[in-house]
Amino acid sequence: MTTQYPLPDYHTAPVPPPAPRATTSAATLLGIFAAGAAVSVALGVYGKLHDPTGIAVSLAGFSSAQAAKAWLATGAALLAIVQLFSALGIYGKIKLGSGAAVAGVHRWSGRLAFLLVVPVAVHCLYALGFQTYDARTIVHSVVGCIFFGAFAVKMLALPRKGLAGWVLPTIGGLVFTALIVLWLTSSYWFFVTIGVQR
Ligand code: HEM
């Protein structure tokens, strides 16, 4: 004797809900942006409130601290261009070979650029401070603070799952643009007015 099992009615049976996808809530994203803004404001307040020490550190191979900073920032700006193109490769906007290799280039050029920029910015903040004596220094000081806030946002956002598609390209674009503006208002100005010197 065969037993008849009731078959499910596929027309009326409720469709099971899709497995929940991990998403970053708007509140979390807002928190990340607030943390970045706090970093920028804290740097600006520190740069404005403390007395610039004017200390000049000398780096072997360079004639002055200014020249060393101009070249370190130039290295960071070149690596930022590598960052831009490798990001375009990751997002499939340009063809650049294996995905894993391009992602590795993006990660390491970013780490290296940040390593170059930190001693430069520490000297700027500690020795020179937030200055407003002409348009160039105002832009440089403001964008210097924005750069570190935007960088903090990028680092906090990166490990989050289910980020909205616009977040990383937007914040990555801001970090890149800020670094190029910093280079134009410092290294480029230095090379054009003082001269291309080591
Ligand atoms: C990624 C961050 C930064 C980079 C790559 C950078 C790069 C440079 C470079 C290469 C110079 C020229 C060398 C010199 O004059 O000593 C410079 C000058 C200067 N920086 Fe920065 N900087 C950064 C952030 C900041 C921040 C956060 C501040 C202040 C809030 C700042 C304030 C200044 C000032 C006041 C000068 C002197 C400008 C002048 O009189 O020519 N910088 N920076």
PDB file of C-alpha atoms and ligand atoms in Angstrom:
ATOM      1  CA  MET A   1       0.000   0.000   0.000  1.00  0.00           C
ATOM      2  CA  THR A   2       1.349   3.456  -0.868  1.00  0.00           C
ATOM      3  CA  THR A   3       0.889   6.475   1.431  1.00  0.00           C
ATOM      4  CA  GLN A   4      -0.239   9.748  -0.168  1.00  0.00           C
ATOM      5  CA  TYR A   5       1.510  12.794   1.282  1.00  0.00           C
ATOM      6  CA  PRO A   6      -0.197  16.134   0.703  1.00  0.00           C
ATOM      7  CA  LEU A   7       1.769  18.062  -1.917  1.00  0.00           C
ATOM      8  CA  PRO A   8       2.413  21.780  -1.267  1.00  0.00           C
ATOM      9  CA  ASP A   9       0.263  24.103  -3.325  1.00  0.00           C
ATOM     10  CA  TYR A  10       2.912  26.135  -5.141  1.00  0.00           C
ATOM     11  CA  HIS A  11       0.317  28.650  -6.327  1.00  0.00           C
ATOM     12  CA  THR A  12      -0.958  29.653  -2.934  1.00  0.00           C
ATOM     13  CA  ALA A  13       1.936  28.715  -0.594  1.00  0.00           C
ATOM     14  CA  PRO A  14       3.652  31.863   0.720  1.00  0.00           C
ATOM     15  CA  VAL A  15       7.054  32.578  -0.813  1.00  0.00           C
ATOM     16  CA  PRO A  16       9.698  32.476   1.949  1.00  0.00           C
ATOM     17  CA  PRO A  17      11.297  35.894   2.497  1.00  0.00           C
ATOM     18  CA  PRO A  18      14.835  36.289   1.094  1.00  0.00           C
ATOM     19  CA  ALA A  19      17.634  35.781   3.622  1.00  0.00           C
ATOM     20  CA  PRO A  20      18.334  39.150   5.255  1.00  0.00           C
ATOM     21  CA  ARG A  21      21.306  40.993   3.672  1.00  0.00           C
ATOM     22  CA  ALA A  22      23.684  42.749   6.018  1.00  0.00           C
ATOM     23  CA  THR A  23      23.211  46.448   5.347  1.00  0.00           C
ATOM     24  CA  THR A  24      24.748  49.521   6.904  1.00  0.00           C
ATOM     25  CA  SER A  25      21.915  51.597   8.324  1.00  0.00           C
ATOM     26  CA  ALA A  26      21.580  55.305   7.665  1.00  0.00           C
ATOM     27  CA  ALA A  27      22.226  55.898  11.381  1.00  0.00           C
ATOM     28  CA  THR A  28      25.554  54.013  11.248  1.00  0.00           C
ATOM     29  CA  LEU A  29      26.562  55.918   8.134  1.00  0.00           C
ATOM     30  CA  LEU A  30      25.642  59.190   9.797  1.00  0.00           C
ATOM     31  CA  GLY A  31      27.751  58.177  12.809  1.00  0.00           C
ATOM     32  CA  ILE A  32      30.728  57.475  10.532  1.00  0.00           C
ATOM     33  CA  PHE A  33      30.388  60.870   8.824  1.00  0.00           C
ATOM     34  CA  ALA A  34      30.025  62.549  12.231  1.00  0.00           C
ATOM     35  CA  ALA A  35      33.255  60.862  13.392  1.00  0.00           C
ATOM     36  CA  GLY A  36      35.048  62.130  10.248  1.00  0.00           C
ATOM     37  CA  ALA A  37      33.719  65.647  10.806  1.00  0.00           C
ATOM     38  CA  ALA A  38      34.927  65.481  14.418  1.00  0.00           C
ATOM     39  CA  VAL A  39      38.437  64.507  13.229  1.00  0.00           C
ATOM     40  CA  SER A  40      38.528  67.479  10.815  1.00  0.00           C
ATOM     41  CA  VAL A  41      37.248  69.954  13.393  1.00  0.00           C
ATOM     42  CA  ALA A  42      39.620  68.653  16.099  1.00  0.00           C
ATOM     43  CA  LEU A  43      42.637  69.100  13.795  1.00  0.00           C
ATOM     44  CA  GLY A  44      41.497  72.594  12.796  1.00  0.00           C
ATOM     45  CA  VAL A  45      40.930  73.646  16.408  1.00  0.00           C
ATOM     46  CA  TYR A  46      44.319  72.221  17.442  1.00  0.00           C
ATOM     47  CA  GLY A  47      46.056  73.930  14.493  1.00  0.00           C
ATOM     48  CA  LYS A  48      44.416  77.257  15.340  1.00  0.00           C
ATOM     49  CA  LEU A  49      44.714  77.216  19.125  1.00  0.00           C
ATOM     50  CA  HIS A  50      48.248  76.031  19.746  1.00  0.00           C
ATOM     51  CA  ASP A  51      51.198  78.323  19.136  1.00  0.00           C
ATOM     52  CA  PRO A  52      53.071  77.169  16.018  1.00  0.00           C
ATOM     53  CA  THR A  53      56.479  76.009  17.199  1.00  0.00           C
ATOM     54  CA  GLY A  54      58.196  76.806  13.895  1.00  0.00           C
ATOM     55  CA  ILE A  55      60.484  73.845  14.525  1.00  0.00           C
ATOM     56  CA  ALA A  56      62.406  72.743  11.407  1.00  0.00           C
ATOM     57  CA  VAL A  57      63.397  69.097  11.179  1.00  0.00           C
ATOM     58  CA  SER A  58      66.099  68.143   8.717  1.00  0.00           C
ATOM     59  CA  LEU A  59      65.856  65.006   6.653  1.00  0.00           C
ATOM     60  CA  ALA A  60      68.997  63.412   5.187  1.00  0.00           C
ATOM     61  CA  GLY A  61      69.319  64.141   1.484  1.00  0.00           C
ATOM     62  CA  PHE A  62      67.206  67.315   1.553  1.00  0.00           C
ATOM     63  CA  SER A  63      68.388  70.924   1.822  1.00  0.00           C
ATOM     64  CA  SER A  64      65.479  72.015   4.049  1.00  0.00           C
ATOM     65  CA  ALA A  65      62.379  70.733   5.845  1.00  0.00           C
ATOM     66  CA  GLN A  66      60.263  72.592   3.288  1.00  0.00           C
ATOM     67  CA  ALA A  67      61.938  70.785   0.378  1.00  0.00           C
ATOM     68  CA  ALA A  68      61.617  67.400   2.117  1.00  0.00           C
ATOM     69  CA  LYS A  69      57.911  68.030   2.706  1.00  0.00           C
ATOM     70  CA  ALA A  70      57.383  69.164  -0.896  1.00  0.00           C
ATOM     71  CA  TRP A  71      58.909  65.908  -2.208  1.00  0.00           C
ATOM     72  CA  LEU A  72      57.148  63.619   0.298  1.00  0.00           C
ATOM     73  CA  ALA A  73      53.819  65.225  -0.651  1.00  0.00           C
ATOM     74  CA  THR A  74      54.705  64.778  -4.335  1.00  0.00           C
ATOM     75  CA  GLY A  75      55.273  61.058  -3.724  1.00  0.00           C
ATOM     76  CA  ALA A  76      51.885  60.865  -2.010  1.00  0.00           C
ATOM     77  CA  ALA A  77      50.186  62.738  -4.889  1.00  0.00           C
ATOM     78  CA  LEU A  78      51.693  60.324  -7.451  1.00  0.00           C
ATOM     79  CA  LEU A  79      50.477  57.371  -5.371  1.00  0.00           C
ATOM     80  CA  ALA A  80      47.047  59.048  -5.212  1.00  0.00           C
ATOM     81  CA  ILE A  81      46.945  58.936  -9.018  1.00  0.00           C
ATOM     82  CA  VAL A  82      47.719  55.186  -8.819  1.00  0.00           C
ATOM     83  CA  GLN A  83      44.834  54.985  -6.327  1.00  0.00           C
ATOM     84  CA  LEU A  84      42.463  56.721  -8.736  1.00  0.00           C
ATOM     85  CA  PHE A  85      43.274  54.425 -11.669  1.00  0.00           C
ATOM     86  CA  SER A  86      43.264  51.220  -9.596  1.00  0.00           C
ATOM     87  CA  ALA A  87      39.850  52.252  -8.160  1.00  0.00           C
ATOM     88  CA  LEU A  88      38.551  52.756 -11.720  1.00  0.00           C
ATOM     89  CA  GLY A  89      39.868  49.235 -12.482  1.00  0.00           C
ATOM     90  CA  ILE A  90      38.126  47.765  -9.402  1.00  0.00           C
ATOM     91  CA  TYR A  91      34.806  49.361 -10.457  1.00  0.00           C
ATOM     92  CA  GLY A  92      35.245  48.022 -14.007  1.00  0.00           C
ATOM     93  CA  LYS A  93      35.479  51.492 -15.585  1.00  0.00           C
ATOM     94  CA  ILE A  94      38.834  50.659 -17.166  1.00  0.00           C
ATOM     95  CA  LYS A  95      40.380  47.286 -17.981  1.00  0.00           C
ATOM     96  CA  LEU A  96      43.407  46.529 -15.786  1.00  0.00           C
ATOM     97  CA  GLY A  97      43.978  42.774 -15.553  1.00  0.00           C
ATOM     98  CA  SER A  98      43.277  40.527 -12.559  1.00  0.00           C
ATOM     99  CA  GLY A  99      40.870  41.906  -9.955  1.00  0.00           C
ATOM    100  CA  ALA A 100      42.917  40.673  -6.986  1.00  0.00           C
ATOM    101  CA  ALA A 101      46.143  42.257  -8.286  1.00  0.00           C
ATOM    102  CA  VAL A 102      44.431  45.605  -8.940  1.00  0.00           C
ATOM    103  CA  ALA A 103      42.854  45.545  -5.463  1.00  0.00           C
ATOM    104  CA  GLY A 104      46.323  44.830  -3.993  1.00  0.00           C
ATOM    105  CA  VAL A 105      47.846  47.760  -5.884  1.00  0.00           C
ATOM    106  CA  HIS A 106      45.013  49.983  -4.626  1.00  0.00           C
ATOM    107  CA  ARG A 107      45.476  48.884  -1.017  1.00  0.00           C
ATOM    108  CA  TRP A 108      49.287  49.225  -0.975  1.00  0.00           C
ATOM    109  CA  SER A 109      49.466  52.521  -2.869  1.00  0.00           C
ATOM    110  CA  GLY A 110      46.951  53.902  -0.355  1.00  0.00           C
ATOM    111  CA  ARG A 111      48.899  52.670   2.658  1.00  0.00           C
ATOM    112  CA  LEU A 112      52.143  54.069   1.270  1.00  0.00           C
ATOM    113  CA  ALA A 113      50.573  57.439   0.377  1.00  0.00           C
ATOM    114  CA  PHE A 114      49.244  57.747   3.928  1.00  0.00           C
ATOM    115  CA  LEU A 115      52.665  56.868   5.390  1.00  0.00           C
ATOM    116  CA  LEU A 116      54.256  59.661   3.327  1.00  0.00           C
ATOM    117  CA  VAL A 117      51.594  62.196   4.244  1.00  0.00           C
ATOM    118  CA  VAL A 118      51.551  61.695   8.027  1.00  0.00           C
ATOM    119  CA  PRO A 119      55.003  63.197   8.881  1.00  0.00           C
ATOM    120  CA  VAL A 120      54.322  66.098   6.498  1.00  0.00           C
ATOM    121  CA  ALA A 121      50.963  66.897   8.078  1.00  0.00           C
ATOM    122  CA  VAL A 122      52.300  66.464  11.623  1.00  0.00           C
ATOM    123  CA  HIS A 123      54.948  69.082  10.830  1.00  0.00           C
ATOM    124  CA  CYS A 124      52.316  71.359   9.237  1.00  0.00           C
ATOM    125  CA  LEU A 125      50.028  71.165  12.242  1.00  0.00           C
ATOM    126  CA  TYR A 126      52.685  71.293  14.954  1.00  0.00           C
ATOM    127  CA  ALA A 127      55.204  73.723  13.475  1.00  0.00           C
ATOM    128  CA  LEU A 128      53.055  75.930  11.226  1.00  0.00           C
ATOM    129  CA  GLY A 129      49.480  75.601  12.520  1.00  0.00           C
ATOM    130  CA  PHE A 130      46.245  76.672  10.854  1.00  0.00           C
ATOM    131  CA  GLN A 131      47.246  79.831   8.962  1.00  0.00           C
ATOM    132  CA  THR A 132      45.049  82.354   7.188  1.00  0.00           C
ATOM    133  CA  TYR A 133      47.489  84.949   5.821  1.00  0.00           C
ATOM    134  CA  ASP A 134      46.502  84.428   2.171  1.00  0.00           C
ATOM    135  CA  ALA A 135      43.979  82.467   0.070  1.00  0.00           C
ATOM    136  CA  ARG A 136      46.450  79.650  -0.612  1.00  0.00           C
ATOM    137  CA  THR A 137      47.227  78.982   3.043  1.00  0.00           C
ATOM    138  CA  ILE A 138      43.529  79.187   4.008  1.00  0.00           C
ATOM    139  CA  VAL A 139      42.628  76.610   1.327  1.00  0.00           C
ATOM    140  CA  HIS A 140      45.623  74.465   2.310  1.00  0.00           C
ATOM    141  CA  SER A 141      44.831  74.516   6.031  1.00  0.00           C
ATOM    142  CA  VAL A 142      41.098  73.841   5.564  1.00  0.00           C
ATOM    143  CA  VAL A 143      41.642  71.058   3.017  1.00  0.00           C
ATOM    144  CA  GLY A 144      44.394  69.517   5.184  1.00  0.00           C
ATOM    145  CA  CYS A 145      41.837  69.084   7.982  1.00  0.00           C
ATOM    146  CA  ILE A 146      39.155  67.826   5.564  1.00  0.00           C
ATOM    147  CA  PHE A 147      41.618  65.267   4.165  1.00  0.00           C
ATOM    148  CA  PHE A 148      42.101  63.520   7.514  1.00  0.00           C
ATOM    149  CA  GLY A 149      38.345  63.593   8.291  1.00  0.00           C
ATOM    150  CA  ALA A 150      37.549  62.086   4.884  1.00  0.00           C
ATOM    151  CA  PHE A 151      40.305  59.500   5.310  1.00  0.00           C
ATOM    152  CA  ALA A 152      38.843  58.498   8.699  1.00  0.00           C
ATOM    153  CA  VAL A 153      35.403  58.106   7.079  1.00  0.00           C
ATOM    154  CA  LYS A 154      36.886  55.893   4.365  1.00  0.00           C
ATOM    155  CA  MET A 155      38.676  53.652   6.876  1.00  0.00           C
ATOM    156  CA  LEU A 156      35.555  53.340   9.066  1.00  0.00           C
ATOM    157  CA  ALA A 157      33.269  52.673   6.085  1.00  0.00           C
ATOM    158  CA  LEU A 158      35.483  50.117   4.288  1.00  0.00           C
ATOM    159  CA  PRO A 159      34.863  47.099   6.588  1.00  0.00           C
ATOM    160  CA  ARG A 160      31.056  47.704   6.639  1.00  0.00           C
ATOM    161  CA  LYS A 161      28.896  45.199   4.785  1.00  0.00           C
ATOM    162  CA  GLY A 162      26.109  46.296   2.450  1.00  0.00           C
ATOM    163  CA  LEU A 163      27.218  49.897   2.004  1.00  0.00           C
ATOM    164  CA  ALA A 164      25.186  51.946  -0.467  1.00  0.00           C
ATOM    165  CA  GLY A 165      26.998  51.980  -3.832  1.00  0.00           C
ATOM    166  CA  TRP A 166      27.723  55.716  -3.756  1.00  0.00           C
ATOM    167  CA  VAL A 167      29.562  55.779  -0.415  1.00  0.00           C
ATOM    168  CA  LEU A 168      33.062  54.477  -1.257  1.00  0.00           C
ATOM    169  CA  PRO A 169      33.426  56.213  -4.674  1.00  0.00           C
ATOM    170  CA  THR A 170      32.237  59.510  -3.164  1.00  0.00           C
ATOM    171  CA  ILE A 171      34.458  59.433  -0.125  1.00  0.00           C
ATOM    172  CA  GLY A 172      37.404  58.008  -2.109  1.00  0.00           C
ATOM    173  CA  GLY A 173      36.947  60.842  -4.613  1.00  0.00           C
ATOM    174  CA  LEU A 174      36.955  63.374  -1.783  1.00  0.00           C
ATOM    175  CA  VAL A 175      40.184  61.928  -0.282  1.00  0.00           C
ATOM    176  CA  PHE A 176      41.836  61.988  -3.730  1.00  0.00           C
ATOM    177  CA  THR A 177      40.676  65.534  -4.553  1.00  0.00           C
ATOM    178  CA  ALA A 178      41.765  66.805  -1.128  1.00  0.00           C
ATOM    179  CA  LEU A 179      45.265  65.359  -1.579  1.00  0.00           C
ATOM    180  CA  ILE A 180      45.646  66.905  -5.033  1.00  0.00           C
ATOM    181  CA  VAL A 181      44.477  70.308  -3.718  1.00  0.00           C
ATOM    182  CA  LEU A 182      46.976  69.972  -0.840  1.00  0.00           C
ATOM    183  CA  TRP A 183      49.743  69.215  -3.326  1.00  0.00           C
ATOM    184  CA  LEU A 184      48.799  72.192  -5.544  1.00  0.00           C
ATOM    185  CA  THR A 185      48.713  74.599  -2.591  1.00  0.00           C
ATOM    186  CA  SER A 186      52.036  73.394  -1.146  1.00  0.00           C
ATOM    187  CA  SER A 187      54.474  71.366  -3.287  1.00  0.00           C
ATOM    188  CA  TYR A 188      53.455  72.877  -6.627  1.00  0.00           C
ATOM    189  CA  TRP A 189      53.614  76.360  -5.112  1.00  0.00           C
ATOM    190  CA  PHE A 190      57.033  75.532  -3.601  1.00  0.00           C
ATOM    191  CA  PHE A 191      58.485  74.235  -6.893  1.00  0.00           C
ATOM    192  CA  VAL A 192      57.164  77.235  -8.849  1.00  0.00           C
ATOM    193  CA  THR A 193      58.116  80.012  -6.404  1.00  0.00           C
ATOM    194  CA  ILE A 194      61.197  78.649  -4.594  1.00  0.00           C
ATOM    195  CA  GLY A 195      62.408  76.276  -7.304  1.00  0.00           C
ATOM    196  CA  VAL A 196      62.683  72.556  -7.952  1.00  0.00           C
ATOM    197  CA  GLN A 197      65.328  71.664  -5.363  1.00  0.00           C
ATOM    198  CA  ARG A 198      66.034  68.786  -3.049  1.00  0.00           C
TER     199      ARG A 198
HETATM  200  C1  HEM B   1      47.793  65.526   3.959  1.00  0.00           C
HETATM  201  C2  HEM B   1      47.999  66.618   4.632  1.00  0.00           C
HETATM  202  C3  HEM B   1      49.001  67.679   4.291  1.00  0.00           C
HETATM  203  C4  HEM B   1      50.002  67.710   3.340  1.00  0.00           C
HETATM  204  C5  HEM B   1      50.379  66.635   2.335  1.00  0.00           C
HETATM  205  C6  HEM B   1      50.672  69.001   3.471  1.00  0.00           C
HETATM  206  C7  HEM B   1      51.755  69.411   2.698  1.00  0.00           C
HETATM  207  C8  HEM B   1      52.438  70.611   2.866  1.00  0.00           C
HETATM  208  C9  HEM B   1      53.664  70.998   2.178  1.00  0.00           C
HETATM  209  C10 HEM B   1      54.404  70.119   1.188  1.00  0.00           C
HETATM  210  C11 HEM B   1      53.979  72.254   2.562  1.00  0.00           C
HETATM  211  C12 HEM B   1      55.175  73.091   2.032  1.00  0.00           C
HETATM  212  C13 HEM B   1      56.344  72.959   2.931  1.00  0.00           C
HETATM  213  C14 HEM B   1      56.303  73.955   4.104  1.00  0.00           C
HETATM  214  O1  HEM B   1      55.945  75.115   3.917  1.00  0.00           O
HETATM  215  O2  HEM B   1      56.666  73.538   5.218  1.00  0.00           O
HETATM  216  C15 HEM B   1      52.975  72.696   3.501  1.00  0.00           C
HETATM  217  C16 HEM B   1      52.919  73.949   4.127  1.00  0.00           C
HETATM  218  C17 HEM B   1      51.973  74.343   5.042  1.00  0.00           C
HETATM  219  N1  HEM B   1      50.973  73.571   5.593  1.00  0.00           N
HETATM  220 FE1  HEM B   1      50.522  71.666   5.033  1.00  0.00          FE
HETATM  221  N2  HEM B   1      50.045  69.721   4.465  1.00  0.00           N
HETATM  222  C18 HEM B   1      49.029  68.959   4.994  1.00  0.00           C
HETATM  223  C19 HEM B   1      48.160  69.297   6.028  1.00  0.00           C
HETATM  224  C20 HEM B   1      48.144  70.539   6.661  1.00  0.00           C
HETATM  225  C21 HEM B   1      47.263  70.904   7.737  1.00  0.00           C
HETATM  226  C22 HEM B   1      46.244  69.940   8.365  1.00  0.00           C
HETATM  227  C23 HEM B   1      47.533  72.207   8.063  1.00  0.00           C
HETATM  228  C24 HEM B   1      46.914  73.092   9.114  1.00  0.00           C
HETATM  229  C25 HEM B   1      45.724  72.947   9.590  1.00  0.00           C
HETATM  230  C26 HEM B   1      48.598  72.674   7.191  1.00  0.00           C
HETATM  231  C27 HEM B   1      49.153  73.923   7.219  1.00  0.00           C
HETATM  232  C28 HEM B   1      50.252  74.343   6.466  1.00  0.00           C
HETATM  233  C29 HEM B   1      50.786  75.686   6.477  1.00  0.00           C
HETATM  234  C30 HEM B   1      50.286  76.874   7.311  1.00  0.00           C
HETATM  235  C31 HEM B   1      51.862  75.681   5.579  1.00  0.00           C
HETATM  236  C32 HEM B   1      52.783  76.881   5.231  1.00  0.00           C
HETATM  237  C33 HEM B   1      52.205  77.483   3.985  1.00  0.00           C
HETATM  238  C34 HEM B   1      53.130  78.549   3.449  1.00  0.00           C
HETATM  239  O3  HEM B   1      53.295  79.564   4.097  1.00  0.00           O
HETATM  240  O4  HEM B   1      53.676  78.328   2.386  1.00  0.00           O
HETATM  241  N3  HEM B   1      48.944  71.637   6.359  1.00  0.00           N
HETATM  242  N4  HEM B   1      52.055  71.672   3.678  1.00  0.00           N
END
